[in-house]
């Protein structure tokens, strides 16, 4: 095995082009478990810790946060919870403080687990994954096209993730996760949700209840139409309980969960409908409160 | 491969390191610092917690090659010579150590907590220690030890009467 230590982004891309089966290692919180248990012995590791761009973030004039792939969760929670509240809430539920000091969104996307906690938040915000290769340069992958199958993503073998471009929140966002305790839990199922008042839309992300993280399209369309028809974005009126309940049902229908050691498919569906109903109610109540505060 | 890094303020070299080896293995087996414990090798138990460039992390999840040129502080680096760090002394005095396997990780994690938040509430202590498992104590004495360490550090800072452990252990 080789241990490659590129000092720059270009060197990292060159290394990945030369060794397409090499495993990039950022926080190592997924990669090292595989190595320690000898589940996988790659030809080489490519250490991404030395590349400054991967550990930085900046907010553009358009409000889009360019989040370096290797920025650890603890930094997202500490510095970006105002602009990226949904992602920060999700980050707070990852592992433990020690895991959050190392683990990153780039690593979560690289692993592409259906249970990755950043994924529902990224789907709900909407974002672009900036990948690059030495041969073909950079390209932007919409998050909706990133997850291809269980632990499979849209990256080519010679590509690395440089950053994720996430719009700053324009409305309330939420994330909720089911597990046996608050810390150190792989989600039984999870749900992310974001209101986009400027676009009159609501976006969602379902975790751990399908082969990939996915949006609940019919639920999004239902609630957007409901809010538009009743003029609620402007009036900030109270959400009918039946509307929230229906939204929850549609989210549950969008999932295709399995029975496994963490929970049954039926439980996952039920839990999702509850999470969706609650997070919709929380975000809507926050939207109403913001309207009152501004008045 | 060979790696050179700082451990507890001392420049350290490790030779013949396998490319897929963890920092935990290097510390324990190659540079003679067995304080950090190996219990799970998958980030679940926290008994290998060390500081890497000032942040507490699981040494079992850091690849040895990643620490080239970096600064590591282990549980062995908490005491000042023969004088235990207040966190260590509090664990002893509060009876927070039984088999002791979890203790090194808890000490580093508690040390970090009190550096960032001198007077943590119980919820903050639980949150900070949520990645450290102990199978012996039931955690109550550990909570006592953290409260005691925080109180003693506050006393030391204001330099008043020393705090006796009884006040915090519920006895
Ligand atoms: C104890 C424990 C608890 C955990 N709890 C959670 C949890 O609650 N929720 C959760 O979602 N996850 C959890 N995880 C999994 C893990 O922490 C996350 O997936 C984390 O986001 C991985 O980030 P990393 O930087 O450590 O990735 P690494 O382990 O370094 O890499 C993970 C994968 O991504 C690839 N990769 C990394 N960076 C890039 C890049 N820039 N470009 C292309 N590929 C890249 C790697 O090659 C590898 O395949 C847990 C892990 C442990 C050990
Ligand atoms: S040995 Fe590293 S967390 Fe358990
Ligand atoms: S004292 Fe034995 S595991 Fe904590």
PDB file of C-alpha atoms in Angstrom, chain A residues 22 32 41 49 58 78 82 89 110 141 157 187 201 229 281 295:
ATOM      1  CA  UNK A  22      -6.790   4.765  -4.424  1.00  0.00           C
ATOM      2  CA  UNK A  32     -10.156   3.945   9.071  1.00  0.00           C
ATOM      3  CA  UNK A  41      -6.976  -2.946   1.502  1.00  0.00           C
ATOM      4  CA  UNK A  49      -5.695  16.880   5.143  1.00  0.00           C
ATOM      5  CA  UNK A  58     -16.715  31.424   2.052  1.00  0.00           C
ATOM      6  CA  UNK A  78     -19.651  26.619  15.231  1.00  0.00           C
ATOM      7  CA  UNK A  82     -26.900  30.996  10.874  1.00  0.00           C
ATOM      8  CA  UNK A  89     -28.762  20.646  12.910  1.00  0.00           C
ATOM      9  CA  UNK A 110     -17.927  10.090  -0.630  1.00  0.00           C
ATOM     10  CA  UNK A 141     -23.244  17.918  -9.910  1.00  0.00           C
ATOM     11  CA  UNK A 157     -12.970   7.032 -10.501  1.00  0.00           C
ATOM     12  CA  UNK A 187     -30.306   6.892  11.767  1.00  0.00           C
ATOM     13  CA  UNK A 201     -41.404  26.133  -2.485  1.00  0.00           C
ATOM     14  CA  UNK A 229     -53.786  28.397  -2.989  1.00  0.00           C
ATOM     15  CA  UNK A 281     -45.124  22.371  11.800  1.00  0.00           C
ATOM     16  CA  UNK A 295     -44.276  43.440  11.904  1.00  0.00           C
TER      17      UNK A 295
END
